[in-house]
mmCIF file of C-alpha atoms and ligand atoms in Angstrom:
data_model
loop_
_atom_site.group_PDB
_atom_site.id
_atom_site.type_symbol
_atom_site.label_atom_id
_atom_site.label_comp_id
_atom_site.label_asym_id
_atom_site.label_seq_id
_atom_site.Cartn_x
_atom_site.Cartn_y
_atom_site.Cartn_z
ATOM 1 C CA MET A 1 -26.464 -45.594 -29.852
ATOM 2 C CA LYS A 2 -28.505 -48.409 -28.310
ATOM 3 C CA PRO A 3 -30.686 -47.199 -25.434
ATOM 4 C CA HIS A 4 -29.091 -49.594 -22.913
ATOM 5 C CA LEU A 5 -25.805 -47.658 -23.164
ATOM 6 C CA GLY A 6 -26.349 -44.993 -20.514
ATOM 7 C CA HIS A 7 -24.690 -41.630 -21.179
ATOM 8 C CA ASP A 8 -23.240 -41.483 -17.676
ATOM 9 C CA LYS A 9 -21.122 -44.588 -18.340
ATOM 10 C CA LEU A 10 -19.555 -43.382 -21.583
ATOM 11 C CA GLY A 11 -16.567 -41.176 -22.274
ATOM 12 C CA LEU A 12 -16.842 -37.839 -24.042
ATOM 13 C CA ASP A 13 -15.217 -39.166 -27.218
ATOM 14 C CA THR A 14 -17.903 -41.854 -27.501
ATOM 15 C CA LEU A 15 -20.745 -39.432 -26.775
ATOM 16 C CA ALA A 16 -19.389 -36.976 -29.358
ATOM 17 C CA ILE A 17 -19.818 -39.600 -32.077
ATOM 18 C CA HIS A 18 -22.966 -41.383 -30.894
ATOM 19 C CA ALA A 19 -25.103 -39.336 -28.474
ATOM 20 C CA GLY A 20 -28.363 -38.324 -30.161
ATOM 21 C CA GLN A 21 -27.200 -39.992 -33.391
ATOM 22 C CA PRO A 22 -28.511 -43.564 -33.694
ATOM 23 C CA PRO A 23 -28.525 -44.968 -37.255
ATOM 24 C CA ASP A 24 -31.520 -43.533 -39.137
ATOM 25 C CA PRO A 25 -34.457 -45.935 -38.516
ATOM 26 C CA THR A 26 -35.869 -45.545 -42.037
ATOM 27 C CA SER A 27 -32.682 -46.300 -44.020
ATOM 28 C CA GLY A 28 -29.997 -47.410 -41.568
ATOM 29 C CA ALA A 29 -27.892 -44.374 -42.565
ATOM 30 C CA VAL A 30 -25.029 -44.197 -40.074
ATOM 31 C CA MET A 31 -24.628 -40.426 -40.453
ATOM 32 C CA THR A 32 -27.496 -38.223 -39.265
ATOM 33 C CA PRO A 33 -29.592 -37.120 -42.269
ATOM 34 C CA ILE A 34 -30.034 -33.416 -42.979
ATOM 35 C CA VAL A 35 -33.812 -33.000 -42.773
ATOM 36 C CA LEU A 36 -34.534 -29.781 -44.632
ATOM 37 C CA SER A 37 -38.322 -30.014 -44.513
ATOM 38 C CA SER A 38 -39.942 -27.003 -42.848
ATOM 39 C CA THR A 39 -43.110 -28.946 -42.043
ATOM 40 C CA PHE A 40 -44.054 -32.526 -41.110
ATOM 41 C CA ALA A 41 -47.160 -34.492 -42.109
ATOM 42 C CA GLN A 42 -49.589 -35.408 -39.335
ATOM 43 C CA GLU A 43 -51.593 -38.692 -39.443
ATOM 44 C CA ARG A 44 -54.569 -36.761 -38.174
ATOM 45 C CA PRO A 45 -54.762 -33.294 -36.631
ATOM 46 C CA GLY A 46 -52.482 -33.114 -33.596
ATOM 47 C CA HIS A 47 -50.981 -36.619 -34.124
ATOM 48 C CA HIS A 48 -47.399 -36.505 -35.408
ATOM 49 C CA LYS A 49 -44.029 -38.184 -34.962
ATOM 50 C CA GLY A 50 -42.660 -35.490 -32.636
ATOM 51 C CA PHE A 51 -42.112 -32.808 -35.285
ATOM 52 C CA GLU A 52 -44.630 -30.286 -36.618
ATOM 53 C CA TYR A 53 -42.722 -27.306 -37.964
ATOM 54 C CA SER A 54 -38.932 -26.868 -38.114
ATOM 55 C CA ARG A 55 -38.757 -23.725 -35.945
ATOM 56 C CA SER A 56 -40.293 -25.638 -33.024
ATOM 57 C CA GLY A 57 -38.331 -28.826 -33.714
ATOM 58 C CA ASN A 58 -36.281 -30.502 -36.436
ATOM 59 C CA PRO A 59 -34.729 -33.998 -36.446
ATOM 60 C CA THR A 60 -31.207 -32.841 -37.382
ATOM 61 C CA ARG A 61 -31.338 -30.103 -34.741
ATOM 62 C CA LYS A 62 -32.663 -32.583 -32.176
ATOM 63 C CA ALA A 63 -29.656 -34.856 -32.801
ATOM 64 C CA LEU A 64 -27.303 -31.915 -32.223
ATOM 65 C CA GLU A 65 -29.169 -30.783 -29.111
ATOM 66 C CA GLU A 66 -29.041 -34.255 -27.574
ATOM 67 C CA CYS A 67 -25.361 -34.588 -28.408
ATOM 68 C CA ILE A 68 -24.334 -31.245 -26.851
ATOM 69 C CA ALA A 69 -26.478 -31.956 -23.779
ATOM 70 C CA ALA A 70 -24.733 -35.343 -23.365
ATOM 71 C CA LEU A 71 -21.271 -33.780 -23.708
ATOM 72 C CA GLU A 72 -22.061 -31.224 -20.995
ATOM 73 C CA GLY A 73 -23.743 -33.828 -18.781
ATOM 74 C CA GLY A 74 -27.083 -31.967 -18.867
ATOM 75 C CA ARG A 75 -30.649 -33.195 -19.373
ATOM 76 C CA HIS A 76 -31.755 -30.545 -21.898
ATOM 77 C CA GLY A 77 -29.944 -29.056 -24.894
ATOM 78 C CA PHE A 78 -31.022 -26.230 -27.207
ATOM 79 C CA ALA A 79 -29.364 -25.089 -30.420
ATOM 80 C CA PHE A 80 -29.495 -21.533 -31.757
ATOM 81 C CA GLY A 81 -28.479 -19.584 -34.838
ATOM 82 C CA SER A 82 -25.472 -18.097 -32.983
ATOM 83 C CA GLY A 83 -23.941 -17.909 -29.527
ATOM 84 C CA SER A 84 -25.424 -14.437 -29.240
ATOM 85 C CA ALA A 85 -28.895 -15.816 -30.077
ATOM 86 C CA ALA A 86 -28.448 -18.402 -27.306
ATOM 87 C CA THR A 87 -27.478 -15.626 -24.857
ATOM 88 C CA ALA A 88 -30.350 -13.342 -25.886
ATOM 89 C CA THR A 89 -32.878 -16.164 -25.598
ATOM 90 C CA LEU A 90 -31.648 -17.102 -22.120
ATOM 91 C CA LEU A 91 -31.806 -13.445 -20.996
ATOM 92 C CA HIS A 92 -35.465 -13.424 -22.048
ATOM 93 C CA THR A 93 -36.189 -15.781 -19.122
ATOM 94 C CA LEU A 94 -35.615 -12.708 -16.895
ATOM 95 C CA ARG A 95 -38.083 -9.910 -16.175
ATOM 96 C CA PRO A 96 -37.864 -6.111 -16.011
ATOM 97 C CA GLY A 97 -36.301 -5.164 -12.656
ATOM 98 C CA ASP A 98 -34.078 -8.266 -12.530
ATOM 99 C CA HIS A 99 -30.317 -7.854 -12.239
ATOM 100 C CA VAL A 100 -27.494 -9.821 -13.891
ATOM 101 C CA LEU A 101 -24.033 -9.849 -12.335
ATOM 102 C CA SER A 102 -21.360 -10.646 -14.883
ATOM 103 C CA GLY A 103 -17.625 -11.157 -15.015
ATOM 104 C CA ASP A 104 -15.633 -8.064 -16.034
ATOM 105 C CA ASP A 105 -14.266 -9.348 -19.306
ATOM 106 C CA VAL A 106 -17.154 -11.274 -20.827
ATOM 107 C CA TYR A 107 -17.393 -11.513 -24.612
ATOM 108 C CA GLY A 108 -18.022 -8.050 -26.075
ATOM 109 C CA GLY A 109 -21.237 -9.142 -27.792
ATOM 110 C CA THR A 110 -22.548 -10.477 -24.474
ATOM 111 C CA PHE A 111 -21.786 -7.173 -22.752
ATOM 112 C CA ARG A 112 -23.480 -5.358 -25.659
ATOM 113 C CA LEU A 113 -26.614 -7.478 -25.135
ATOM 114 C CA PHE A 114 -26.635 -6.631 -21.405
ATOM 115 C CA ASP A 115 -25.939 -2.953 -21.957
ATOM 116 C CA LYS A 116 -27.618 -1.960 -25.215
ATOM 117 C CA VAL A 117 -30.437 -4.467 -25.642
ATOM 118 C CA MET A 118 -31.614 -5.699 -22.233
ATOM 119 C CA ARG A 119 -30.962 -2.550 -20.188
ATOM 120 C CA PRO A 120 -33.480 -0.456 -22.203
ATOM 121 C CA MET A 121 -35.956 -3.272 -21.520
ATOM 122 C CA GLY A 122 -35.530 -2.832 -17.762
ATOM 123 C CA LEU A 123 -32.930 -5.497 -17.044
ATOM 124 C CA ALA A 124 -30.014 -4.170 -14.988
ATOM 125 C CA SER A 125 -26.492 -5.550 -15.098
ATOM 126 C CA THR A 126 -23.154 -4.837 -13.448
ATOM 127 C CA SER A 127 -19.795 -6.474 -13.901
ATOM 128 C CA VAL A 128 -17.022 -7.281 -11.423
ATOM 129 C CA ASP A 129 -13.771 -9.222 -11.382
ATOM 130 C CA MET A 130 -14.985 -12.627 -10.235
ATOM 131 C CA SER A 131 -11.514 -13.753 -9.089
ATOM 132 C CA ASP A 132 -12.435 -12.632 -5.557
ATOM 133 C CA LEU A 133 -15.569 -14.366 -4.289
ATOM 134 C CA ASP A 134 -16.056 -11.734 -1.567
ATOM 135 C CA VAL A 135 -16.285 -9.055 -4.250
ATOM 136 C CA VAL A 136 -18.959 -11.167 -5.940
ATOM 137 C CA ARG A 137 -20.945 -11.562 -2.694
ATOM 138 C CA GLU A 138 -20.848 -7.801 -2.130
ATOM 139 C CA ALA A 139 -21.965 -7.051 -5.684
ATOM 140 C CA LEU A 140 -25.150 -9.137 -5.403
ATOM 141 C CA THR A 141 -28.371 -7.167 -5.037
ATOM 142 C CA PRO A 142 -31.787 -8.411 -3.918
ATOM 143 C CA ALA A 143 -32.733 -8.323 -7.629
ATOM 144 C CA THR A 144 -29.795 -10.462 -8.820
ATOM 145 C CA ARG A 145 -31.239 -13.473 -10.644
ATOM 146 C CA MET A 146 -28.255 -14.509 -12.713
ATOM 147 C CA ILE A 147 -24.477 -14.654 -12.384
ATOM 148 C CA TRP A 148 -22.881 -14.823 -15.830
ATOM 149 C CA ILE A 149 -19.266 -15.874 -16.320
ATOM 150 C CA GLU A 150 -16.745 -17.043 -18.842
ATOM 151 C CA THR A 151 -13.722 -19.011 -17.658
ATOM 152 C CA PRO A 152 -11.058 -18.831 -19.007
ATOM 153 C CA THR A 153 -11.899 -15.212 -19.841
ATOM 154 C CA ASN A 154 -11.181 -13.388 -23.051
ATOM 155 C CA PRO A 155 -8.533 -12.156 -23.710
ATOM 156 C CA MET A 156 -6.799 -12.231 -20.294
ATOM 157 C CA LEU A 157 -7.550 -15.939 -19.677
ATOM 158 C CA LYS A 158 -8.434 -15.361 -16.032
ATOM 159 C CA ILE A 159 -9.852 -18.398 -14.250
ATOM 160 C CA PHE A 160 -12.952 -18.165 -12.069
ATOM 161 C CA ASP A 161 -14.010 -20.695 -9.451
ATOM 162 C CA ILE A 162 -17.123 -22.326 -10.935
ATOM 163 C CA ALA A 163 -17.959 -24.393 -7.834
ATOM 164 C CA GLY A 164 -17.494 -21.397 -5.523
ATOM 165 C CA LEU A 165 -19.643 -19.145 -7.702
ATOM 166 C CA ALA A 166 -22.311 -21.858 -8.030
ATOM 167 C CA GLU A 167 -22.551 -22.015 -4.252
ATOM 168 C CA ILE A 168 -22.931 -18.224 -4.016
ATOM 169 C CA ALA A 169 -25.585 -18.245 -6.746
ATOM 170 C CA ARG A 170 -27.514 -21.074 -5.104
ATOM 171 C CA ALA A 171 -27.475 -19.403 -1.679
ATOM 172 C CA HIS A 172 -28.825 -16.217 -3.293
ATOM 173 C CA GLY A 173 -31.542 -17.973 -5.294
ATOM 174 C CA ALA A 174 -29.832 -16.992 -8.558
ATOM 175 C CA LEU A 175 -28.635 -19.015 -11.524
ATOM 176 C CA LEU A 176 -24.980 -19.448 -12.446
ATOM 177 C CA VAL A 177 -24.521 -19.379 -16.223
ATOM 178 C CA VAL A 178 -21.126 -20.444 -17.568
ATOM 179 C CA ASP A 179 -20.200 -19.577 -21.147
ATOM 180 C CA ASN A 180 -18.061 -22.662 -21.831
ATOM 181 C CA THR A 181 -16.967 -21.617 -25.338
ATOM 182 C CA PHE A 182 -13.243 -21.324 -24.511
ATOM 183 C CA ALA A 183 -12.918 -24.489 -22.417
ATOM 184 C CA THR A 184 -15.399 -26.850 -24.134
ATOM 185 C CA PRO A 185 -16.747 -29.893 -22.258
ATOM 186 C CA VAL A 186 -13.467 -31.652 -23.123
ATOM 187 C CA LEU A 187 -11.693 -29.482 -20.540
ATOM 188 C CA GLN A 188 -14.419 -28.582 -18.054
ATOM 189 C CA ARG A 189 -18.033 -29.481 -17.354
ATOM 190 C CA PRO A 190 -19.618 -26.599 -15.415
ATOM 191 C CA LEU A 191 -22.863 -28.460 -14.640
ATOM 192 C CA ASP A 192 -20.838 -31.092 -12.737
ATOM 193 C CA LEU A 193 -19.391 -28.222 -10.674
ATOM 194 C CA GLY A 194 -22.838 -26.867 -9.762
ATOM 195 C CA ALA A 195 -23.559 -24.355 -12.553
ATOM 196 C CA HIS A 196 -27.195 -24.170 -13.669
ATOM 197 C CA VAL A 197 -26.732 -23.381 -17.360
ATOM 198 C CA VAL A 198 -23.930 -23.787 -19.894
ATOM 199 C CA ALA A 199 -23.867 -21.472 -22.914
ATOM 200 C CA HIS A 200 -21.807 -21.969 -26.071
ATOM 201 C CA SER A 201 -20.816 -20.189 -29.185
ATOM 202 C CA SER A 202 -20.718 -23.431 -31.187
ATOM 203 C CA THR A 203 -19.094 -21.273 -33.882
ATOM 204 C CA LYS A 204 -15.789 -21.868 -32.094
ATOM 205 C CA TYR A 205 -14.450 -25.214 -30.811
ATOM 206 C CA LEU A 206 -17.658 -27.280 -30.996
ATOM 207 C CA ASN A 207 -17.921 -26.859 -34.755
ATOM 208 C CA GLY A 208 -14.190 -26.357 -34.965
ATOM 209 C CA HIS A 209 -13.865 -25.643 -38.693
ATOM 210 C CA SER A 210 -14.723 -21.921 -38.891
ATOM 211 C CA ASP A 211 -17.565 -22.503 -41.349
ATOM 212 C CA VAL A 212 -20.697 -22.136 -39.187
ATOM 213 C CA VAL A 213 -22.128 -19.509 -36.824
ATOM 214 C CA SER A 214 -24.142 -21.327 -34.166
ATOM 215 C CA GLY A 215 -24.881 -21.460 -30.439
ATOM 216 C CA ALA A 216 -26.239 -23.698 -27.699
ATOM 217 C CA LEU A 217 -27.607 -23.818 -24.157
ATOM 218 C CA VAL A 218 -27.580 -26.830 -21.822
ATOM 219 C CA THR A 219 -29.274 -27.191 -18.445
ATOM 220 C CA SER A 220 -30.584 -29.878 -16.117
ATOM 221 C CA GLU A 221 -33.122 -27.522 -14.518
ATOM 222 C CA ASP A 222 -36.430 -28.883 -15.846
ATOM 223 C CA ALA A 223 -38.565 -25.774 -15.284
ATOM 224 C CA LEU A 224 -35.957 -23.492 -16.834
ATOM 225 C CA ALA A 225 -35.593 -25.873 -19.786
ATOM 226 C CA GLU A 226 -39.313 -25.712 -20.413
ATOM 227 C CA ARG A 227 -39.162 -21.920 -20.526
ATOM 228 C CA VAL A 228 -36.051 -21.918 -22.761
ATOM 229 C CA GLY A 229 -37.745 -24.388 -25.124
ATOM 230 C CA PHE A 230 -40.776 -22.108 -25.277
ATOM 231 C CA LEU A 231 -38.589 -19.064 -25.970
ATOM 232 C CA GLN A 232 -36.476 -20.919 -28.558
ATOM 233 C CA ASN A 233 -39.648 -21.447 -30.564
ATOM 234 C CA ALA A 234 -41.304 -18.118 -29.716
ATOM 235 C CA ILE A 235 -38.264 -15.958 -30.523
ATOM 236 C CA GLY A 236 -37.211 -18.284 -33.330
ATOM 237 C CA ALA A 237 -33.431 -17.706 -33.424
ATOM 238 C CA VAL A 238 -32.859 -21.316 -34.520
ATOM 239 C CA PRO A 239 -30.039 -22.762 -36.676
ATOM 240 C CA SER A 240 -30.637 -24.298 -40.103
ATOM 241 C CA PRO A 241 -30.631 -28.117 -40.377
ATOM 242 C CA PHE A 242 -27.551 -27.870 -42.594
ATOM 243 C CA ASP A 243 -25.654 -25.883 -39.935
ATOM 244 C CA CYS A 244 -26.771 -28.397 -37.280
ATOM 245 C CA TYR A 245 -25.321 -31.170 -39.428
ATOM 246 C CA LEU A 246 -22.011 -29.332 -39.796
ATOM 247 C CA VAL A 247 -21.724 -28.734 -36.040
ATOM 248 C CA LEU A 248 -22.570 -32.399 -35.356
ATOM 249 C CA ARG A 249 -19.894 -33.426 -37.835
ATOM 250 C CA GLY A 250 -17.379 -31.093 -36.215
ATOM 251 C CA ILE A 251 -18.181 -32.360 -32.715
ATOM 252 C CA LYS A 252 -17.224 -35.924 -33.682
ATOM 253 C CA THR A 253 -13.541 -34.899 -33.532
ATOM 254 C CA LEU A 254 -13.867 -32.401 -30.656
ATOM 255 C CA GLY A 255 -11.862 -34.484 -28.170
ATOM 256 C CA VAL A 256 -8.857 -35.196 -30.397
ATOM 257 C CA ARG A 257 -8.829 -31.651 -31.736
ATOM 258 C CA VAL A 258 -8.903 -29.945 -28.358
ATOM 259 C CA ARG A 259 -6.339 -32.268 -26.787
ATOM 260 C CA GLN A 260 -3.877 -31.726 -29.644
ATOM 261 C CA GLN A 261 -4.504 -27.973 -29.692
ATOM 262 C CA CYS A 262 -3.862 -27.840 -25.923
ATOM 263 C CA ALA A 263 -0.591 -29.767 -26.323
ATOM 264 C CA SER A 264 0.657 -27.331 -28.981
ATOM 265 C CA ALA A 265 -0.531 -24.314 -26.990
ATOM 266 C CA ALA A 266 1.285 -25.475 -23.833
ATOM 267 C CA LEU A 267 4.528 -25.793 -25.767
ATOM 268 C CA ILE A 268 4.142 -22.414 -27.487
ATOM 269 C CA ALA A 269 3.176 -20.667 -24.230
ATOM 270 C CA GLY A 270 6.231 -22.085 -22.470
ATOM 271 C CA ARG A 271 8.577 -20.937 -25.236
ATOM 272 C CA LEU A 272 6.935 -17.508 -25.420
ATOM 273 C CA ALA A 273 7.538 -17.095 -21.680
ATOM 274 C CA GLY A 274 11.257 -17.603 -22.288
ATOM 275 C CA HIS A 275 11.488 -15.304 -25.332
ATOM 276 C CA PRO A 276 13.315 -11.987 -24.842
ATOM 277 C CA ALA A 277 10.822 -10.074 -27.048
ATOM 278 C CA VAL A 278 7.923 -11.065 -24.803
ATOM 279 C CA GLN A 279 7.026 -9.059 -21.704
ATOM 280 C CA ALA A 280 4.256 -11.280 -20.276
ATOM 281 C CA VAL A 281 2.376 -14.453 -21.172
ATOM 282 C CA HIS A 282 -1.186 -15.154 -20.019
ATOM 283 C CA TYR A 283 -1.743 -18.902 -20.142
ATOM 284 C CA PRO A 284 -3.351 -20.831 -17.261
ATOM 285 C CA GLY A 285 -0.894 -23.685 -17.761
ATOM 286 C CA LEU A 286 2.057 -21.550 -16.674
ATOM 287 C CA PRO A 287 2.894 -21.647 -12.941
ATOM 288 C CA THR A 288 3.208 -17.823 -13.023
ATOM 289 C CA HIS A 289 -0.477 -17.448 -14.000
ATOM 290 C CA ALA A 290 -2.715 -16.249 -11.129
ATOM 291 C CA GLY A 291 -5.319 -18.925 -11.919
ATOM 292 C CA HIS A 292 -2.856 -21.783 -12.389
ATOM 293 C CA ALA A 293 -3.832 -23.826 -9.316
ATOM 294 C CA LEU A 294 -7.550 -23.274 -9.862
ATOM 295 C CA ALA A 295 -7.234 -24.238 -13.531
ATOM 296 C CA ALA A 296 -5.395 -27.407 -12.549
ATOM 297 C CA ARG A 297 -8.275 -28.256 -10.218
ATOM 298 C CA GLN A 298 -11.201 -27.347 -12.422
ATOM 299 C CA MET A 299 -9.935 -28.046 -15.976
ATOM 300 C CA ARG A 300 -8.466 -31.170 -17.589
ATOM 301 C CA ALA A 301 -5.960 -29.008 -19.500
ATOM 302 C CA PRO A 302 -5.360 -25.242 -19.635
ATOM 303 C CA GLY A 303 -6.829 -24.724 -23.114
ATOM 304 C CA ALA A 304 -5.508 -23.688 -26.511
ATOM 305 C CA MET A 305 -5.882 -19.912 -26.221
ATOM 306 C CA ILE A 306 -2.820 -17.841 -25.302
ATOM 307 C CA SER A 307 -2.440 -14.116 -24.890
ATOM 308 C CA PHE A 308 0.876 -12.340 -24.485
ATOM 309 C CA VAL A 309 2.382 -8.875 -24.455
ATOM 310 C CA VAL A 310 5.243 -8.012 -26.805
ATOM 311 C CA ARG A 311 7.858 -5.463 -25.834
ATOM 312 C CA GLY A 312 7.564 -2.316 -27.932
ATOM 313 C CA GLY A 313 3.771 -1.971 -27.842
ATOM 314 C CA LEU A 314 1.524 -1.360 -30.816
ATOM 315 C CA PRO A 315 4.083 -1.018 -33.647
ATOM 316 C CA VAL A 316 5.742 -4.322 -32.752
ATOM 317 C CA ALA A 317 2.409 -6.091 -32.186
ATOM 318 C CA SER A 318 1.228 -4.834 -35.553
ATOM 319 C CA ARG A 319 4.383 -5.977 -37.361
ATOM 320 C CA PHE A 320 4.154 -9.345 -35.626
ATOM 321 C CA LEU A 321 0.691 -9.921 -37.081
ATOM 322 C CA GLU A 322 1.806 -8.809 -40.547
ATOM 323 C CA ARG A 323 4.784 -11.157 -40.539
ATOM 324 C CA LEU A 324 2.931 -14.307 -39.471
ATOM 325 C CA ALA A 325 2.773 -16.765 -42.348
ATOM 326 C CA ILE A 326 0.766 -19.709 -40.958
ATOM 327 C CA PHE A 327 -1.358 -17.962 -38.317
ATOM 328 C CA ALA A 328 -4.014 -15.852 -40.042
ATOM 329 C CA CYS A 329 -4.689 -12.413 -38.601
ATOM 330 C CA ALA A 330 -8.397 -12.786 -37.832
ATOM 331 C CA GLU A 331 -11.016 -12.590 -35.095
ATOM 332 C CA SER A 332 -12.708 -15.727 -33.757
ATOM 333 C CA LEU A 333 -11.069 -18.897 -32.426
ATOM 334 C CA GLY A 334 -11.336 -22.605 -31.951
ATOM 335 C CA GLY A 335 -10.953 -23.749 -35.560
ATOM 336 C CA VAL A 336 -8.477 -26.242 -37.026
ATOM 337 C CA GLU A 337 -6.499 -23.291 -38.417
ATOM 338 C CA SER A 338 -4.392 -21.100 -36.149
ATOM 339 C CA LEU A 339 -5.439 -17.472 -35.736
ATOM 340 C CA ALA A 340 -3.803 -14.429 -34.171
ATOM 341 C CA GLU A 341 -5.362 -11.089 -33.364
ATOM 342 C CA HIS A 342 -4.805 -7.771 -31.617
ATOM 343 C CA PRO A 343 -7.560 -7.382 -28.964
ATOM 344 C CA ALA A 344 -7.213 -3.596 -28.526
ATOM 345 C CA LEU A 345 -7.628 -2.985 -32.282
ATOM 346 C CA MET A 346 -9.879 -5.912 -33.188
ATOM 347 C CA THR A 347 -12.086 -7.967 -30.829
ATOM 348 C CA HIS A 348 -12.054 -5.451 -27.964
ATOM 349 C CA ALA A 349 -11.892 -2.187 -29.946
ATOM 350 C CA SER A 350 -15.355 -1.191 -28.670
ATOM 351 C CA VAL A 351 -14.169 -1.374 -25.029
ATOM 352 C CA PRO A 352 -13.214 2.196 -23.952
ATOM 353 C CA ALA A 353 -9.446 2.717 -23.597
ATOM 354 C CA ALA A 354 -9.643 3.272 -19.816
ATOM 355 C CA ALA A 355 -11.597 0.048 -19.320
ATOM 356 C CA ARG A 356 -9.164 -1.834 -21.570
ATOM 357 C CA GLU A 357 -6.287 -0.588 -19.471
ATOM 358 C CA ALA A 358 -8.054 -1.612 -16.244
ATOM 359 C CA LEU A 359 -8.542 -5.105 -17.676
ATOM 360 C CA GLY A 360 -4.894 -5.354 -18.748
ATOM 361 C CA ILE A 361 -5.613 -5.205 -22.495
ATOM 362 C CA ALA A 362 -2.368 -3.423 -23.366
ATOM 363 C CA ASP A 363 -1.476 -2.087 -26.831
ATOM 364 C CA GLY A 364 1.177 -4.799 -27.070
ATOM 365 C CA LEU A 365 -1.272 -7.592 -26.197
ATOM 366 C CA LEU A 366 -1.792 -10.328 -28.790
ATOM 367 C CA ARG A 367 -4.114 -13.339 -28.686
ATOM 368 C CA LEU A 368 -3.446 -16.697 -30.317
ATOM 369 C CA SER A 369 -5.933 -19.445 -31.100
ATOM 370 C CA VAL A 370 -3.666 -22.449 -31.579
ATOM 371 C CA GLY A 371 -4.897 -24.778 -34.322
ATOM 372 C CA LEU A 372 -4.005 -28.229 -35.562
ATOM 373 C CA GLU A 373 -1.044 -27.497 -37.824
ATOM 374 C CA ALA A 374 2.294 -29.176 -36.958
ATOM 375 C CA THR A 375 3.391 -27.826 -33.572
ATOM 376 C CA GLU A 376 6.947 -26.963 -34.650
ATOM 377 C CA ASP A 377 5.650 -25.137 -37.745
ATOM 378 C CA LEU A 378 3.451 -23.032 -35.483
ATOM 379 C CA TRP A 379 6.281 -22.234 -33.090
ATOM 380 C CA ASN A 380 8.668 -21.413 -35.959
ATOM 381 C CA ASP A 381 6.055 -19.049 -37.387
ATOM 382 C CA VAL A 382 5.622 -17.251 -34.035
ATOM 383 C CA ALA A 383 9.395 -17.092 -33.489
ATOM 384 C CA GLN A 384 10.204 -15.674 -36.945
ATOM 385 C CA ALA A 385 7.409 -13.096 -36.648
ATOM 386 C CA LEU A 386 8.644 -12.042 -33.187
ATOM 387 C CA ASP A 387 12.231 -11.726 -34.336
ATOM 388 C CA GLY A 388 11.277 -9.858 -37.490
ATOM 389 C CA ALA A 389 8.872 -7.506 -35.728
ATOM 390 C CA GLN A 390 11.447 -6.596 -33.086
ATOM 391 C CA GLY A 391 14.305 -6.167 -35.541
ATOM 392 C CA ARG A 392 12.404 -3.919 -37.942
ATOM 393 C CA ALA A 393 10.879 -1.897 -35.147
ATOM 394 C CA ALA A 394 14.296 -1.386 -33.518
ATOM 395 C CA GLY A 395 15.850 -0.378 -36.828
ATOM 396 C CA ALA A 396 12.962 1.912 -37.802
HETATM 397 C C1 PLP B 1 -17.927 -15.823 -30.116
HETATM 398 C C2 PLP B 1 -18.363 -15.849 -28.715
HETATM 399 C C3 PLP B 1 -19.713 -15.594 -28.368
HETATM 400 C C4 PLP B 1 -20.748 -15.186 -29.379
HETATM 401 O O1 PLP B 1 -21.030 -16.215 -30.252
HETATM 402 P P1 PLP B 1 -21.508 -15.978 -31.778
HETATM 403 O O2 PLP B 1 -21.673 -17.376 -32.271
HETATM 404 O O3 PLP B 1 -20.422 -15.210 -32.471
HETATM 405 O O4 PLP B 1 -22.777 -15.209 -31.717
HETATM 406 C C5 PLP B 1 -20.061 -15.709 -27.030
HETATM 407 N N1 PLP B 1 -19.139 -16.027 -26.078
HETATM 408 C C6 PLP B 1 -17.858 -16.267 -26.384
HETATM 409 C C7 PLP B 1 -16.904 -16.610 -25.293
HETATM 410 C C8 PLP B 1 -17.415 -16.176 -27.699
HETATM 411 O O5 PLP B 1 -16.120 -16.390 -27.982
#
C-alpha cells in the first residue's frame, strides 16, 4: 500500500489485503515473501535494515503485525506462537502483588494461566459476571491493574459493555484487555470503544482455516507497547514466518468469511429457537438474548457462534453430535468448516460441575461454530441430527 493512503481512511476489507503488505521492494512480489532466515547481515556492527535475529523481528511477522494492528485500529501489533502465548506475555507486564479482575467465563486456558501459572508467581486474580457494572466496581481492589474480558463470552455468548468497562478501568488506573477472538475486528473494534489492549487467538477467525496455532496483541499505548515488544523478544513465544504467512493469507478473506458466517448463523439460530427439540438458544442476535440491545450497539453483527440446550440432556446432546454429517464434532472455532462441540464434556470439562452449573453450562448445552458451507446444507444437517437424536433417545 502506498504511504499516502492513510489507514484511518480505508475500510477493513482493504486493510486486510494491503496493510503492512506493500509489494516486495526487491522483486515486486505482490504476495508477502516468507522470510525464513533466522539472522540478517549487518553492513557494519550495529547497522542493519531493521532486522537482526528472527526472534526479535522478522519481515513476514512484521507484515502480519502491521496488518492486525491496522484491522484493530491500534498503533502497535505483536504476533505470538499462540493466543495463550500472547496472554502469558501480556500478563508478564504485571508484578507480584498486582490483581487481575476477569470475566467469569473467560477461555479455560486463560483462566488456567491466571490460576495455575501467574498465581504461584504472586499475581492475584478474581472473576465476576461483568454484565453488571456495579458488581465490577465493587470487585476492584487497590491492586487491580487489569480488567480482562471476552465478549461475546464462551460458551454462553454473554455480551459485556466494552465502553462502560473501559471507563471503569480508566478511572481506576487499570487497563481493559479485550480478547476479541470471537468477534474479530470485522464485528467490533474494542480500542475504538476505549479498551487499552486487544488480544487474539489468531488460530480462530483471523487465520480462519484451522491450520495454524497463533496469537496477537494490539495496543495504542506507547509505553505498554514498548514493554510488550521487550517481553515478546525476551520470552520468545514468537510464531514461525511460515505461520505468519498463513495467518496473513487467511486475513485477506476475513471480512467476507465473517459476514457470510454471521448470515448463516443468524438463520440457524432463528430456526433453532423455533424447534421443538430445543429448550434454549444463546445467540446475541435473538431479541430474547439478555445482551441483544448491547450487541446491537457495540457489534456490527451478532457473530457466528451459537450455543443451545437440547431437551433430554446429555444422551440427546451426545446423539446429536454423533449424527451430524457436515458439522465435525471438534473443539476450536472460526474456521471455514463448521464445528459442533459439547462444552461440559469437551472445552469446559476442566471447569468443576458446580461452577459449570452456575455459568449455565448444562449437560444438554451444545456449541456451534458456523462455517462457510451452504447455509441450507448446514441447517438440514442440524435439523436431521436433532430429529434423529430425539427420536432414538425417546425410543431407547
Ligand atoms: C482459543 C482461544 C484462546 C487461546 O488461544 P490458542 O491459540 O489456542 O492458544 C484464547 N481466547 C479465546 C477466546 C479462544 O477461543
